[in-house]
Coordinates of C-alpha atoms and ligand atoms in Angstrom, one line a residue:
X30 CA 144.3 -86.4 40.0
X31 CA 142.1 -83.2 41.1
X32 CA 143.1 -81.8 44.4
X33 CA 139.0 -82.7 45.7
X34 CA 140.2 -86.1 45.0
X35 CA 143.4 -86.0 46.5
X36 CA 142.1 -85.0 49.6
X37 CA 140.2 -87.9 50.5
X38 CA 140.8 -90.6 52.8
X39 CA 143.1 -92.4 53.4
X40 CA 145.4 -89.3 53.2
X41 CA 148.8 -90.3 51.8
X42 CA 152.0 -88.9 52.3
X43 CA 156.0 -89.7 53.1
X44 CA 159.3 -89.4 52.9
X45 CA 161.7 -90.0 49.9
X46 CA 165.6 -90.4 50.4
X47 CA 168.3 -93.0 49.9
X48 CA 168.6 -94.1 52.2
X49 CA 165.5 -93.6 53.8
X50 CA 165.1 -96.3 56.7
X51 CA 166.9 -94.4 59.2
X52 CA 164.3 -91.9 58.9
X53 CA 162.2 -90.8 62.2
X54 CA 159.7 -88.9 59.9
X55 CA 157.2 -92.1 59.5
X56 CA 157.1 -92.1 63.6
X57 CA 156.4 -88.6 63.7
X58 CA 153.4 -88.4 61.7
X59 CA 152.0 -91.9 62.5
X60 CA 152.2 -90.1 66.4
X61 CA 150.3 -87.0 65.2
X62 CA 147.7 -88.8 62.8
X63 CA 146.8 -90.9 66.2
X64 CA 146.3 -88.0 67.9
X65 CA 144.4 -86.6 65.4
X66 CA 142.1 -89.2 64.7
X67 CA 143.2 -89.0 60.8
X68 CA 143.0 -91.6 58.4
X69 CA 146.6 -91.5 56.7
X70 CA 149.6 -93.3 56.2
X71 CA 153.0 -91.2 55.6
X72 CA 155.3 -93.9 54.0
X73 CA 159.6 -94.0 53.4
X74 CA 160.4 -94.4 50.1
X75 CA 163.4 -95.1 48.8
X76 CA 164.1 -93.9 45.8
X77 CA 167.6 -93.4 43.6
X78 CA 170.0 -90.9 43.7
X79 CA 169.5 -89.7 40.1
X80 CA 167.3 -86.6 39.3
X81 CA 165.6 -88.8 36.9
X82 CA 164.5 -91.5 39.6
X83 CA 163.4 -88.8 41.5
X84 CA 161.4 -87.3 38.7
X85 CA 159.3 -90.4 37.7
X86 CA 158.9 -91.5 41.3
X87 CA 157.2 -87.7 42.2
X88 CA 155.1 -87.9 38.9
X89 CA 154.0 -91.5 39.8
X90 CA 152.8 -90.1 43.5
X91 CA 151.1 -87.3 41.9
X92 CA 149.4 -89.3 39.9
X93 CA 147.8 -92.4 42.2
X94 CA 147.0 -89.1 44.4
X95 CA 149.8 -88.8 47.5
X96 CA 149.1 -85.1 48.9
X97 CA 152.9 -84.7 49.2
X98 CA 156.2 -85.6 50.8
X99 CA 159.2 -84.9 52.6
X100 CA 162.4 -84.9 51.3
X101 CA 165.7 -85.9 52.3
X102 CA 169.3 -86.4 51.0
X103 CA 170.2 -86.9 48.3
X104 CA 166.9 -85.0 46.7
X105 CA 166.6 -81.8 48.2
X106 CA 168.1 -79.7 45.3
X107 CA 165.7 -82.5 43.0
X108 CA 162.9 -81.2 45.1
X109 CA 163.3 -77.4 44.0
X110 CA 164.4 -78.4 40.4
X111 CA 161.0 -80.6 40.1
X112 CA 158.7 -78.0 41.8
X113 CA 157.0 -75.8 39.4
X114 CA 156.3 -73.3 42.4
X115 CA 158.9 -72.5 45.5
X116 CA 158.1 -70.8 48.7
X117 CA 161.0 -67.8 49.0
X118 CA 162.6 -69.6 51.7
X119 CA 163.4 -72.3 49.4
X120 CA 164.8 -70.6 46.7
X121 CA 167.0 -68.5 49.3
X122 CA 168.2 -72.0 50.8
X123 CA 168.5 -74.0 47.3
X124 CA 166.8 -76.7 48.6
X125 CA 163.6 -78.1 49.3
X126 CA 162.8 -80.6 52.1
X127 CA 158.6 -80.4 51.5
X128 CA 156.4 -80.7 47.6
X129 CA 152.9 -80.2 48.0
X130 CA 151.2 -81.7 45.1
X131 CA 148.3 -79.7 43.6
X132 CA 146.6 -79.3 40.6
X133 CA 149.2 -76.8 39.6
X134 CA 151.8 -79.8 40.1
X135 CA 154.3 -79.4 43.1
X136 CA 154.9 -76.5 45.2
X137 CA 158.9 -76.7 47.0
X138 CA 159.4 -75.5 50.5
X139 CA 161.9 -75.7 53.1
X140 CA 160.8 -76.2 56.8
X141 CA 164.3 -77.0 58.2
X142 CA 164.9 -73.3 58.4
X143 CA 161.8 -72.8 60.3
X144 CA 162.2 -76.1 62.4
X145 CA 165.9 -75.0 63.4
X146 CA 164.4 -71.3 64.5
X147 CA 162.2 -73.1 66.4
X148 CA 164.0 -75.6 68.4
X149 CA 166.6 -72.2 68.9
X150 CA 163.8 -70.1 70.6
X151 CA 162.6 -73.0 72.8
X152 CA 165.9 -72.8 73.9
X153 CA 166.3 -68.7 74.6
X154 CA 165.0 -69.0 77.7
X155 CA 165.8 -65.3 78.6
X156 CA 164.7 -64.0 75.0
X157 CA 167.9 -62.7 73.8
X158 CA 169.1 -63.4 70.3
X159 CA 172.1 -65.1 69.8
X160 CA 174.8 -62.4 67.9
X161 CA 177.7 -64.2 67.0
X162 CA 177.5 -67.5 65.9
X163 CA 179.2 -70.5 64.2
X164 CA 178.0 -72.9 62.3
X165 CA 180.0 -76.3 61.3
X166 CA 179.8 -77.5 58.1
X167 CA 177.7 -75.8 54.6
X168 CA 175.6 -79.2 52.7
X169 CA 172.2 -78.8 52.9
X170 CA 171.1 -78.1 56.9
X171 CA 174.1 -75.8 57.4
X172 CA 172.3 -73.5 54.9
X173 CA 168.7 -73.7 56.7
X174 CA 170.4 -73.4 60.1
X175 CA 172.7 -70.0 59.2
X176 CA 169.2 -68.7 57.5
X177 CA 167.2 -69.5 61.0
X178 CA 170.5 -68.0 63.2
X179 CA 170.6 -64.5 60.6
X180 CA 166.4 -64.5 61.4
X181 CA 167.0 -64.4 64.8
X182 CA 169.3 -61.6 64.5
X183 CA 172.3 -63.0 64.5
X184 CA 174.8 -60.4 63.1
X185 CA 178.0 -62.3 62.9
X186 CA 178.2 -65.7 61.5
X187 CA 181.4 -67.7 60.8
X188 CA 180.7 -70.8 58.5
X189 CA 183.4 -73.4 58.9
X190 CA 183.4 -76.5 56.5
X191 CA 186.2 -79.2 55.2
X192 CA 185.4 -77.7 51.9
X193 CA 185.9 -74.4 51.8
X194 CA 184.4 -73.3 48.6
X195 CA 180.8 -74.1 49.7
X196 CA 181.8 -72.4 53.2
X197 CA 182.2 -69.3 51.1
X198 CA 179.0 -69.8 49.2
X199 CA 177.1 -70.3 52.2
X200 CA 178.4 -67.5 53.7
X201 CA 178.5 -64.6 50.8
X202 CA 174.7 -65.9 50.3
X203 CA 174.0 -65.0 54.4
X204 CA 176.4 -62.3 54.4
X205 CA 178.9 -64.0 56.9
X206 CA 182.2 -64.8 56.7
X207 CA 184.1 -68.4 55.6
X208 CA 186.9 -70.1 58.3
X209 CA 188.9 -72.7 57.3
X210 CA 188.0 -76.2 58.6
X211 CA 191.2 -76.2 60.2
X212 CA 190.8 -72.6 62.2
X213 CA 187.3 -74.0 63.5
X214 CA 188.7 -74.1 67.2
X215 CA 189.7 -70.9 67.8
X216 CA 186.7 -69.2 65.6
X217 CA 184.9 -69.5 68.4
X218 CA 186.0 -66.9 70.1
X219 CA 183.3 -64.6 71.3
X220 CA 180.7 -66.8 69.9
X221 CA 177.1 -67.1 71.4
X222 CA 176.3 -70.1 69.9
X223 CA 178.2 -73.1 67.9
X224 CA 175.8 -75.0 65.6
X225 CA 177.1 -78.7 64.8
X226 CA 175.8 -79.0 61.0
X227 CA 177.8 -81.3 59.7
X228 CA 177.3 -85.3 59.1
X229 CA 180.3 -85.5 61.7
X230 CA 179.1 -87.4 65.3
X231 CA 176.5 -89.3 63.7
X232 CA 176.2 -92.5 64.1
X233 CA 178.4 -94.8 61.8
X234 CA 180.5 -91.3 60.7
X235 CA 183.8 -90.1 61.9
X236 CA 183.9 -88.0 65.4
X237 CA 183.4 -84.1 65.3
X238 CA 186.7 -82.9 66.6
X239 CA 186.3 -79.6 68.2
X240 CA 187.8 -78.0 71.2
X241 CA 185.1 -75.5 72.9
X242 CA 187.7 -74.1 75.5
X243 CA 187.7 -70.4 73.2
X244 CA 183.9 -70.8 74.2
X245 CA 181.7 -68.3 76.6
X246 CA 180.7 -70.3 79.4
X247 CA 177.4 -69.4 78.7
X248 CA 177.5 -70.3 75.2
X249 CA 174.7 -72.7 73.3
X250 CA 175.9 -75.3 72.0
X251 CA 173.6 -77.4 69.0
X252 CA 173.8 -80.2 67.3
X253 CA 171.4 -81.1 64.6
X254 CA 172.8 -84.7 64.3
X255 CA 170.3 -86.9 66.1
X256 CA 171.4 -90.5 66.3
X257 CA 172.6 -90.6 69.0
X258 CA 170.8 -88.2 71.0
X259 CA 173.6 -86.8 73.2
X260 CA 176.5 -87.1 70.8
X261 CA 180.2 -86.3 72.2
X262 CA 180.2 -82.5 71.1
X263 CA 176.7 -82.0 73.4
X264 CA 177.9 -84.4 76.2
X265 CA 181.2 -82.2 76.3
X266 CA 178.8 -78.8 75.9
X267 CA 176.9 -80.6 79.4
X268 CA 179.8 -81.3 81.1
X269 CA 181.3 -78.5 81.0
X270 CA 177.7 -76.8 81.9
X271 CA 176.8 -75.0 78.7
X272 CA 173.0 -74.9 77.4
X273 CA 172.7 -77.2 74.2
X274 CA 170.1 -78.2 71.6
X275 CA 169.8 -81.5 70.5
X276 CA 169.0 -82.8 67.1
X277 CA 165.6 -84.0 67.7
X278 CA 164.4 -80.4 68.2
X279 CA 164.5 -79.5 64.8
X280 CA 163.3 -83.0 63.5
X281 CA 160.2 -82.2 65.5
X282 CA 159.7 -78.7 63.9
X283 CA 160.6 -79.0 60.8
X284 CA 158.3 -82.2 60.4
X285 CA 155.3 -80.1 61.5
X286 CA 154.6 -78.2 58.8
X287 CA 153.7 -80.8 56.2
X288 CA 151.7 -82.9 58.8
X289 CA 149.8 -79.5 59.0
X290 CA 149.3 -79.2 55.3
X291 CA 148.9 -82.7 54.3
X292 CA 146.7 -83.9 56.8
X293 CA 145.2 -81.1 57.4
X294 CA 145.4 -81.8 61.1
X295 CA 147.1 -79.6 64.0
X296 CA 151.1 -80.8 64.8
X297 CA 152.0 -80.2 68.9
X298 CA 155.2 -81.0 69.3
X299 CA 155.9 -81.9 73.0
X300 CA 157.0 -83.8 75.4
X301 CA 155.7 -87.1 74.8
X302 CA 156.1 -87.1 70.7
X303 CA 159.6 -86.4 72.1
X304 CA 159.8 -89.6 74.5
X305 CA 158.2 -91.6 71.9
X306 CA 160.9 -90.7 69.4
X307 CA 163.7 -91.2 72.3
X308 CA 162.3 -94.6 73.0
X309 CA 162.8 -95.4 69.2
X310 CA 166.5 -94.3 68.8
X311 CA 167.1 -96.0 72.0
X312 CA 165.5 -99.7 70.6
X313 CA 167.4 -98.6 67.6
X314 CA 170.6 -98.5 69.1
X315 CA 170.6 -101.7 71.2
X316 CA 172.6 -104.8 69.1
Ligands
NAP4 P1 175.1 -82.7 53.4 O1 174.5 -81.7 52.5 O2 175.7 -84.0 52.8 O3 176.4 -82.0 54.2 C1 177.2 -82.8 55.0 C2 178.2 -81.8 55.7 O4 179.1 -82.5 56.5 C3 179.1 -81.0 54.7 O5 179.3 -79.7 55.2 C4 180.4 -81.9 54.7 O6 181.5 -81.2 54.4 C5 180.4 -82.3 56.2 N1 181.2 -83.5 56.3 C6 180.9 -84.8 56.0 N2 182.0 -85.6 56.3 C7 182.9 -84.8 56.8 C8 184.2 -85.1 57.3 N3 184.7 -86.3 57.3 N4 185.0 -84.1 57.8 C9 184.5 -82.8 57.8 N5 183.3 -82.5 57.3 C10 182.5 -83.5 56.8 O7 174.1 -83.2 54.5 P2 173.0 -82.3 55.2 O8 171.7 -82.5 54.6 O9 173.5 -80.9 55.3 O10 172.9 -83.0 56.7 C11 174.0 -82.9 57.6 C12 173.6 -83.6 58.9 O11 172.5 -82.9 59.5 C13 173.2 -85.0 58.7 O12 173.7 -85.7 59.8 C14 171.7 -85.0 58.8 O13 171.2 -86.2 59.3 C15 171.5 -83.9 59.8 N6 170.1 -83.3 59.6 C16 169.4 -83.1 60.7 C17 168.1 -82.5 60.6 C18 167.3 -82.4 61.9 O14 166.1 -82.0 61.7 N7 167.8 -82.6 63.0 C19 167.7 -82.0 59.4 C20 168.5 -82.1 58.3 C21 169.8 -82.7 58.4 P3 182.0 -81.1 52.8 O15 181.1 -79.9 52.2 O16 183.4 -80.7 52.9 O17 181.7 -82.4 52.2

């Protein structure tokens, strides 16, 4: 399908994963089209693990005309193998989480990086960069995260994960240094910043176990884990009276970018796309 014809209404667009029904994306952009006046749907799809499901689904939404899609585990690596164009913040993070289809076929790019940098200066209240930070875990969001911290001009980052291997990789590809899972505690020593991004917390996973007493007081504390909102490692960061970032922050950001280029509408986010989305995980969680 020509891009002219892609472009008209109703403009389609979504969200691929599996699973995919947790996903807040569909909210998000429903929210924004409102606003907007837009005639579009954004739509999850689930679609199979395998490269190849992921292949034939993409070429099939290419071809009845969707204007493109997010993309979320397991695909993201699929979404930068499929792409015949990547943005170079993709390829530095070796993943994609956005393909813009085109006449060209799909363009990859990664707007967690961007959506974690943004939730981190809405939280720098005073401007300053954090220096020395350390980031939990190395799948995926760890990557985009320790890209968005070195950005901000962070100049020491620790990456801890369970598997140490891909803490390494992460790290030698940001120029930080690897901790053992294990060690995590006491790495944050001197830290301005600790950056929860593993699975760990999440609803329906096992508890983070950290203990943030080698913490500044003044430390940030974020969590990119979203459901639920506050999980134990931010309640502890509150208690104890550190600044934090919660999960929905970056979901917010990162989302924006695609709305902008798919529907070709302006993305705010603010404080009531973020009560809409709190209501949701709250009627969510009830039994
Ligand atoms: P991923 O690639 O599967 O990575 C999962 C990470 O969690 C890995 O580092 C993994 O360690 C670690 N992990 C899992 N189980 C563990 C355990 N029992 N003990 C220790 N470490 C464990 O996933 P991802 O895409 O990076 O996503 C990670 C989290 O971020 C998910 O909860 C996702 O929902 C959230 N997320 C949020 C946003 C947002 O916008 N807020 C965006 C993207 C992702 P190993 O390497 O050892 O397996």
């Amino acid at each position: 399908m020509a891009a002219a014809d892609r472009k008209k209404t109703p403009i389609l667009a979504g969200v691929v994963g599996w699973p995919v029904e947790h996903s807040l994306s569909p909210l998000i952009h429903t929210i924004w089209a409102r606003r907007a006046g837009v005639d579009g749907h954004y739509i999850p799809l689930a679609i199979a693990p395998a490269y190849d499901d992921f292949a034939k689904a993409m070429d099939s939404l290419r071809t009845i005309g969707f204007a493109g899609v997010n993309v979320t585990l397991p695909h993201k690596d699929h979404a930068l193998r499929y792409a015949q164009r990547a943005s170079a913040i993709a390829q530095q993070a070796g993943a994609a989480n956005m393909l813009t289809f085109d006449d060209a076929g799909a363009h990859a790019d990664n707007s967690d990086v961007a959506g974690f940098a943004a939730a981190l200066a809405g939280a720098r209240r005073d401007g300053t960069a954090p220096a020395n930070a350390v980031v939990l875990g190395a799948g995926g969001a760890a990557r985009g995260v320790a890209l968005a911290l070195q950005a901000a001009g962070a100049t020491r980052i620790l990456v801890a994960n369970r598997t140490r291997a891909k803490a390494e990789a992460v790290a030698s590809d940001i120029g930080g240094d690897a901790v053992d899972w294990p060690a995590r505690h006491d790495a944050l020593a001197g830290a301005d910043i600790l950056v929860n991004a593993t699975s760990l917390g999440m609803r329906g996973q096992p508890p983070l176990e950290i203990d943030l007493s080698a913490l500044s007081p003044k430390a940030l504390v974020a969590d990119i884990v979203y459901s639920p909102l506050e999980t134990a490692l931010l309640k502890s960061a509150r208690e104890q009276g550190r600044p934090t970032i919660d999960g929905l922050d970056m979901l917010m950001h990162q989302a924006a970018p695609g709305f902008r280029e798919w529907f070709g509408a302006d993305a705010v986010v603010d404080a009531a796309l973020r009560a809409g989305l709190v209501r949701e995980l709250e009627r969510r969680s009830r039994p």
